[in-house]
Short mmCIF file of C-alpha atoms in Angstrom, two decimals:
data_model
loop_
_atom_site.label_atom_id
_atom_site.label_comp_id
_atom_site.label_asym_id
_atom_site.label_seq_id
_atom_site.Cartn_x
_atom_site.Cartn_y
_atom_site.Cartn_z
CA MET A 1 262.72 104.46 10.56
CA ARG A 2 258.66 104.86 10.21
CA ILE A 3 257.94 107.87 8.53
CA GLY A 4 254.57 110.67 7.58
CA LEU A 5 253.86 111.65 4.00
CA LEU A 6 252.04 114.43 4.12
CA ILE A 7 249.95 114.52 0.22
CA ASP A 8 248.39 117.65 0.45
CA PRO A 9 246.68 119.17 -1.56
CA TYR A 10 246.32 115.47 -3.27
CA LYS A 11 243.31 113.31 -3.87
CA GLU A 12 241.78 116.79 -5.38
CA GLU A 13 239.82 116.26 -8.75
CA SER A 14 242.07 116.89 -11.52
CA PRO A 15 244.70 117.85 -10.19
CA GLY A 16 246.92 120.84 -11.34
CA GLY A 17 250.52 120.75 -11.51
CA LEU A 18 251.53 121.32 -7.80
CA GLY A 19 248.99 118.31 -6.85
CA ARG A 20 250.96 116.27 -9.80
CA ALA A 21 254.74 117.24 -8.26
CA ILE A 22 253.91 115.96 -4.66
CA PHE A 23 252.09 112.90 -5.79
CA GLU A 24 255.41 111.76 -8.00
CA MET A 25 257.41 113.68 -4.95
CA ALA A 26 255.80 110.45 -2.91
CA ARG A 27 255.49 108.23 -5.07
CA GLY A 28 259.45 108.41 -5.91
CA ILE A 29 260.49 108.63 -2.51
CA ARG A 30 258.30 105.57 -1.43
CA ALA A 31 259.80 103.19 -4.26
CA ALA A 32 263.64 103.87 -3.45
CA ASP A 33 263.90 104.10 -0.69
CA HIS A 34 263.70 100.03 1.09
CA LEU A 35 265.20 101.10 3.92
CA ASN A 36 262.10 102.87 6.39
CA THR A 37 258.51 102.33 6.28
CA TYR A 38 256.58 105.39 5.36
CA VAL A 39 252.17 106.46 6.86
CA VAL A 40 251.05 108.49 4.09
CA TYR A 41 248.28 111.08 5.24
CA THR A 42 245.84 112.66 2.60
CA LYS A 43 243.27 115.64 3.77
CA LYS A 44 240.70 113.67 3.07
CA ALA A 45 241.73 110.45 4.90
CA MET A 46 242.66 111.70 7.73
CA GLY A 47 239.25 113.68 8.27
CA VAL A 48 240.09 118.14 7.40
CA LYS A 49 240.15 120.44 6.07
CA SER A 50 242.11 122.56 7.45
CA VAL A 51 245.47 120.49 8.12
CA PHE A 52 247.19 124.08 9.75
CA LEU A 53 243.95 123.43 12.78
CA GLN A 54 243.08 120.20 12.55
CA GLY A 55 245.66 117.93 11.15
CA ALA A 56 247.48 117.68 14.38
CA GLN A 57 244.65 115.54 16.20
CA ASN A 58 244.91 112.67 13.10
CA MET A 59 248.49 112.22 12.98
CA ASP A 60 250.96 109.49 14.56
CA ARG A 61 253.26 111.22 16.99
CA THR A 62 255.12 108.76 16.79
CA LEU A 63 257.19 108.33 13.71
CA ASP A 64 260.83 109.16 12.99
CA LEU A 65 260.42 111.89 10.64
CA TYR A 66 256.95 113.44 8.98
CA ILE A 67 257.51 114.70 5.11
CA PHE A 68 255.71 118.16 4.24
CA PHE A 69 255.15 118.57 0.53
CA THR A 70 253.85 121.60 1.54
CA PRO A 71 254.97 124.42 3.70
CA ILE A 72 251.85 123.97 5.90
CA THR A 73 252.35 122.27 9.04
CA PRO A 74 250.02 121.25 12.24
CA LEU A 75 249.74 124.30 15.09
CA PHE A 76 250.09 122.14 17.26
CA PHE A 77 252.13 120.33 16.35
CA PHE A 78 256.04 120.01 17.06
CA PRO A 79 257.98 116.57 16.04
CA LYS A 80 261.03 116.15 16.98
CA ARG A 81 262.49 115.84 12.67
CA SER A 82 261.01 117.05 9.91
CA ILE A 83 261.09 118.65 6.32
CA VAL A 84 258.96 121.34 4.78
CA VAL A 85 258.97 121.52 1.10
CA VAL A 86 258.76 125.00 -0.60
CA HIS A 87 257.51 126.01 -4.25
CA ASP A 88 256.64 128.95 -4.02
CA PHE A 89 254.86 132.42 -2.25
CA ALA A 90 252.84 133.53 -4.83
CA TYR A 91 250.37 135.50 -3.28
CA LEU A 92 254.34 137.27 -1.47
CA GLU A 93 254.98 138.25 -5.20
CA MET A 94 251.06 139.18 -6.47
CA PRO A 95 250.13 142.41 -4.72
CA GLU A 96 246.36 141.49 -3.52
CA ARG A 97 242.93 143.76 -4.10
CA SER A 98 241.04 143.51 -1.56
CA LEU A 99 240.29 143.48 2.06
CA LYS A 100 239.65 139.57 2.07
CA GLU A 101 243.39 138.83 -0.07
CA LYS A 102 244.97 140.85 2.16
CA LEU A 103 243.71 138.80 4.94
CA ASN A 104 244.04 135.49 3.84
CA SER A 105 247.85 136.30 2.35
CA ALA A 106 248.46 137.61 6.79
CA VAL A 107 247.17 133.93 8.00
CA LEU A 108 249.45 132.05 5.13
CA TYR A 109 251.61 133.87 6.38
CA CYS A 110 251.81 132.76 10.09
CA ALA A 111 251.08 129.33 8.92
CA HIS A 112 254.14 129.24 6.65
CA ALA A 113 256.61 131.16 8.79
CA LEU A 114 255.61 129.39 12.11
CA SER A 115 255.50 125.71 9.62
CA LEU A 116 259.37 126.23 8.13
CA TRP A 117 260.61 127.40 11.29
CA LYS A 118 259.86 124.62 13.22
CA ALA A 119 261.42 122.23 10.05
CA THR A 120 264.44 120.18 10.50
CA LYS A 121 265.64 120.73 6.83
CA VAL A 122 264.05 122.84 3.85
CA ILE A 123 263.85 121.83 0.36
CA ALA A 124 262.90 123.85 -2.50
CA VAL A 125 261.93 122.67 -5.32
CA SER A 126 264.87 125.66 -7.15
CA GLU A 127 267.34 128.06 -6.23
CA THR A 128 264.49 130.99 -7.04
CA ALA A 129 262.86 129.63 -4.35
CA LYS A 130 265.44 129.16 -2.29
CA GLN A 131 265.99 132.77 -2.18
CA SER A 132 262.24 134.02 -1.75
CA THR A 133 262.78 131.21 1.64
CA ILE A 134 265.70 133.33 2.41
CA ARG A 135 264.03 137.10 1.73
CA HIS A 136 260.61 136.24 3.21
CA PHE A 137 261.44 134.87 6.07
CA GLY A 138 265.05 134.71 6.75
CA ILE A 139 265.46 131.14 6.62
CA ASN A 140 269.13 129.80 7.46
CA LEU A 141 270.31 129.03 3.75
CA GLU A 142 272.33 125.94 5.46
CA LYS A 143 268.61 124.92 6.22
CA ILE A 144 267.52 125.16 3.18
CA GLN A 145 268.45 121.79 0.20
CA VAL A 146 267.89 122.55 -3.35
CA VAL A 147 266.02 119.34 -4.39
CA TYR A 148 265.27 119.75 -8.44
CA ASN A 149 261.79 118.69 -9.32
CA GLY A 150 260.67 116.02 -12.38
CA PHE A 151 258.06 116.32 -15.20
CA ILE A 152 254.74 114.31 -15.60
CA THR A 153 255.71 112.45 -18.89
CA LEU A 154 252.25 112.30 -20.68
CA PRO A 155 250.96 108.97 -22.71
CA ALA A 156 252.27 107.74 -25.83
CA GLU A 157 248.58 107.08 -26.95
CA LEU A 158 247.16 110.83 -28.55
CA GLU A 159 243.70 111.80 -27.73
CA PRO A 160 243.34 114.28 -31.30
CA VAL A 161 240.81 117.52 -30.55
CA PRO A 162 240.28 119.54 -32.69
CA THR A 163 243.39 122.17 -33.81
CA PRO A 164 244.10 124.73 -37.01
CA GLU A 165 246.86 123.93 -39.16
CA HIS A 166 249.35 126.90 -36.82
CA PHE A 167 249.36 127.73 -33.57
CA PHE A 168 250.91 128.37 -30.29
CA LEU A 169 249.97 126.72 -27.64
CA PHE A 170 249.48 127.74 -23.60
CA ALA A 171 248.63 124.96 -20.87
CA GLY A 172 248.23 126.14 -17.05
CA VAL A 173 246.21 126.61 -14.33
CA LEU A 174 244.30 130.24 -15.42
CA LYS A 175 245.65 132.85 -12.73
CA GLU A 176 246.39 135.78 -13.25
CA ARG A 177 250.43 135.11 -11.99
CA LYS A 178 250.53 132.80 -15.57
CA ASN A 179 250.38 135.43 -17.21
CA VAL A 180 247.94 134.79 -19.50
CA SER A 181 246.62 138.11 -20.38
CA GLY A 182 250.05 138.97 -21.49
CA ILE A 183 250.30 135.13 -24.08
CA ILE A 184 246.54 137.00 -25.16
CA ARG A 185 247.73 140.42 -26.04
CA ALA A 186 251.41 139.12 -26.96
CA PHE A 187 249.55 137.43 -29.42
CA ALA A 188 247.30 140.15 -30.99
CA ILE A 189 250.29 142.03 -31.35
CA PHE A 190 252.15 138.89 -33.24
CA ALA A 191 248.81 138.71 -35.55
CA LYS A 192 248.55 141.88 -36.80
CA HIS A 193 251.53 140.71 -38.89
CA ASN A 194 250.68 137.07 -39.50
CA GLY A 195 246.94 135.67 -40.35
CA THR A 196 247.64 131.39 -40.70
CA HIS A 197 247.93 131.42 -36.96
CA GLU A 198 246.28 130.70 -33.52
CA LEU A 199 246.39 130.37 -29.97
CA LEU A 200 244.89 127.33 -28.10
CA ILE A 201 244.13 128.28 -24.20
CA ALA A 202 244.53 124.94 -22.76
CA GLY A 203 243.60 124.99 -18.38
CA LYS A 204 240.40 124.97 -15.93
CA GLN A 205 238.43 127.47 -17.17
CA GLY A 206 236.67 129.26 -14.19
CA GLY A 207 236.94 132.29 -12.01
CA ALA A 208 236.80 135.70 -12.32
CA TYR A 209 239.99 136.16 -14.41
CA ALA A 210 239.37 133.33 -16.91
CA GLU A 211 235.35 135.08 -17.81
CA SER A 212 238.11 139.09 -18.09
CA LEU A 213 240.63 136.78 -20.29
CA VAL A 214 237.52 135.87 -22.81
CA ILE A 215 236.47 139.56 -22.50
CA LEU A 216 240.19 140.26 -23.26
CA ALA A 217 240.74 138.15 -26.59
CA ARG A 218 236.94 140.15 -27.94
CA GLU A 219 238.13 143.68 -27.25
CA LEU A 220 241.04 142.81 -28.86
CA GLY A 221 238.90 141.56 -31.83
CA MET A 222 241.10 138.12 -31.42
CA GLU A 223 237.95 135.80 -30.70
CA SER A 224 237.69 134.42 -33.43
CA ARG A 225 241.64 133.26 -33.33
CA VAL A 226 242.41 132.80 -29.62
CA ARG A 227 240.20 129.54 -28.31
CA PHE A 228 239.53 128.37 -24.84
CA LEU A 229 240.16 124.52 -24.50
CA GLY A 230 238.99 124.05 -21.00
CA TYR A 231 240.77 121.18 -19.17
CA VAL A 232 242.25 118.62 -21.14
CA THR A 233 242.72 114.65 -20.42
CA ASP A 234 247.38 113.87 -21.06
CA GLY A 235 245.77 112.40 -23.84
CA GLN A 236 245.40 115.38 -25.03
CA LEU A 237 247.99 117.36 -24.10
CA GLN A 238 250.02 115.38 -25.31
CA TYR A 239 248.38 115.95 -28.42
CA LEU A 240 248.25 119.08 -29.01
CA TYR A 241 252.03 119.22 -28.25
CA GLN A 242 253.01 117.56 -30.92
CA LYS A 243 250.38 119.33 -33.41
CA ALA A 244 251.77 123.19 -31.80
CA GLN A 245 254.75 124.76 -33.02
CA ALA A 246 255.77 126.18 -29.45
CA LEU A 247 254.38 126.35 -25.92
CA VAL A 248 253.65 129.99 -24.70
CA PHE A 249 254.36 129.77 -20.60
CA ALA A 250 256.10 132.96 -19.65
CA SER A 251 254.17 133.30 -15.69
CA PHE A 252 255.66 136.42 -13.79
CA ILE A 253 256.14 134.07 -10.65
CA GLU A 254 256.34 129.53 -11.28
CA GLY A 255 258.50 127.93 -8.35
CA PHE A 256 259.00 125.84 -10.73
CA GLY A 257 257.66 125.06 -14.13
CA MET A 258 257.17 121.48 -15.34
CA PRO A 259 254.96 122.83 -18.41
CA ILE A 260 258.45 123.70 -20.25
CA LEU A 261 260.15 120.31 -19.16
CA GLU A 262 256.65 118.30 -20.38
CA ALA A 263 256.97 120.19 -23.37
CA MET A 264 260.56 119.68 -24.16
CA HIS A 265 260.40 116.29 -23.81
CA ALA A 266 257.68 115.90 -26.36
CA GLY A 267 259.60 117.48 -28.60
CA LEU A 268 257.83 120.89 -28.86
CA PRO A 269 259.55 124.00 -28.90
CA VAL A 270 258.54 126.68 -25.43
CA ILE A 271 258.68 130.87 -25.34
CA THR A 272 258.72 131.04 -21.68
CA SER A 273 260.79 134.10 -19.04
CA ASN A 274 263.63 135.68 -19.04
CA ASN A 275 263.70 135.68 -15.43
CA GLY A 276 263.13 133.06 -11.69
CA ALA A 277 262.26 129.56 -11.98
CA LEU A 278 261.24 128.99 -15.35
CA ALA A 279 264.51 131.17 -16.96
CA GLU A 280 266.38 129.07 -14.12
CA VAL A 281 264.97 125.13 -15.60
CA ALA A 282 264.82 126.24 -19.75
CA GLY A 283 268.90 127.00 -18.93
CA ASP A 284 269.17 127.79 -22.82
CA ALA A 285 266.96 125.14 -24.45
CA ALA A 286 264.20 127.89 -24.56
CA LEU A 287 262.98 131.58 -26.38
CA LEU A 288 263.76 133.38 -23.35
CA VAL A 289 261.15 136.58 -23.49
CA ASN A 290 259.62 139.74 -20.69
CA PRO A 291 256.68 138.94 -19.41
CA PHE A 292 255.93 142.06 -17.87
CA ALA A 293 256.11 143.59 -22.04
CA PRO A 294 254.03 141.04 -24.16
CA GLY A 295 255.56 142.98 -27.48
CA ASP A 296 259.05 140.58 -26.72
CA ILE A 297 256.41 137.84 -26.20
CA ALA A 298 255.03 138.71 -29.94
CA ALA A 299 258.54 138.91 -31.24
CA ALA A 300 259.69 135.51 -30.06
CA MET A 301 256.31 134.73 -31.39
CA SER A 302 257.61 135.80 -35.03
CA ARG A 303 260.77 134.21 -34.36
CA ILE A 304 259.43 130.86 -33.85
CA ALA A 305 257.01 131.26 -36.96
CA GLY A 306 258.59 132.38 -39.08
CA ASP A 307 262.07 130.45 -38.90
CA ALA A 308 262.18 126.53 -39.62
CA SER A 309 265.61 125.88 -37.91
CA LEU A 310 265.23 127.86 -35.12
CA ARG A 311 262.63 125.52 -34.63
CA THR A 312 264.69 122.49 -35.28
CA GLU A 313 267.68 123.79 -32.79
CA LEU A 314 265.06 124.29 -29.88
CA LYS A 315 263.45 121.04 -29.98
CA GLU A 316 266.56 119.42 -30.09
CA LYS A 317 268.15 121.11 -26.73
CA GLY A 318 265.03 120.48 -25.54
CA LEU A 319 265.21 116.97 -25.19
CA HIS A 320 268.61 116.87 -23.76
CA ARG A 321 267.78 119.78 -21.21
CA ALA A 322 264.39 117.92 -20.49
CA ARG A 323 266.16 114.65 -19.35
CA GLN A 324 268.03 116.50 -16.46
CA PHE A 325 264.96 116.51 -14.49
CA SER A 326 263.42 112.92 -13.28
CA TRP A 327 261.30 111.84 -10.32
CA ASP A 328 264.08 109.52 -10.07
CA GLU A 329 266.69 111.94 -9.53
CA ASN A 330 264.23 114.24 -6.84
CA ALA A 331 263.33 110.94 -4.47
CA ARG A 332 267.73 109.24 -4.74
CA ARG A 333 268.43 113.84 -3.42
CA PHE A 334 265.00 113.43 -1.49
CA ILE A 335 266.57 110.17 0.66
CA GLU A 336 270.12 111.28 0.63
CA VAL A 337 268.41 114.49 2.97
CA ILE A 338 266.69 112.30 5.17
CA HIS A 339 269.41 110.12 5.37
CA SER A 340 271.42 113.44 6.65
CA ILE A 341 269.16 114.42 9.89
#
């Protein structure tokens, strides 16, 4: 078969978790599949700004199968066979605050609904993502296959950055659904009884939410103990994973949760949410907390800080858990789906 791969959003500068996951999926499939040929599309190569509105004009309509790595297919493009990948539908789970956000959500919902309806098969990156697709769009569960992501293996070569002796780490995009404000509030509670630790926040800064986090840290009297590192390279992130006491990643909503597996693979204990995809991916290899309760997150920080044997136990469990996810397995499962349609 001749198969088209639309790897949007990729080719962005400093790609986030979604862009990197999509790249690894596409790379793994092409490397593992020796029976089919692939045509790769990106928005930049196609010369379009919107795949939904403009994508059909530059895609070869004669291919046997098309894989869309997000649930956005071109509006006027009806392939005979296609696979659509779903990650999460955070915009449906988080409340919109403005008329513009509500209008954007309505348009996005229509695009997603049409794309999922047209798909021959839907691949969800977690059971949580599968159930979300069924709940919001009414897609037949028999049409959906769960194929777990792998995670990014960080380089062995470390790039040192200035760090305190003891610190907790958040790593990710600074968005409301990542619950960074809740983590800062939790650290402020923890810090009332601990004078040695700091909280380091690694992630691209910019926008109103990121600015509100700086203000929050100042209002809580934590401006000297909460550091915003901005974007960090893979080598710097690996260094932080080696030095931190735990990764604190307590999002409200995630479709999968690569950062917790990256941290586990690096031997770092993890504190993460007790619901959704994060709990699904973490299993029993992390401390699970209520993301809506800063006090619960603070209690987990206290347990980590005060119990070296717990840190060792979580490190061992995390290393074992991370070995259960890989891009090779992701590609193998993808190819099974391809051959089934």
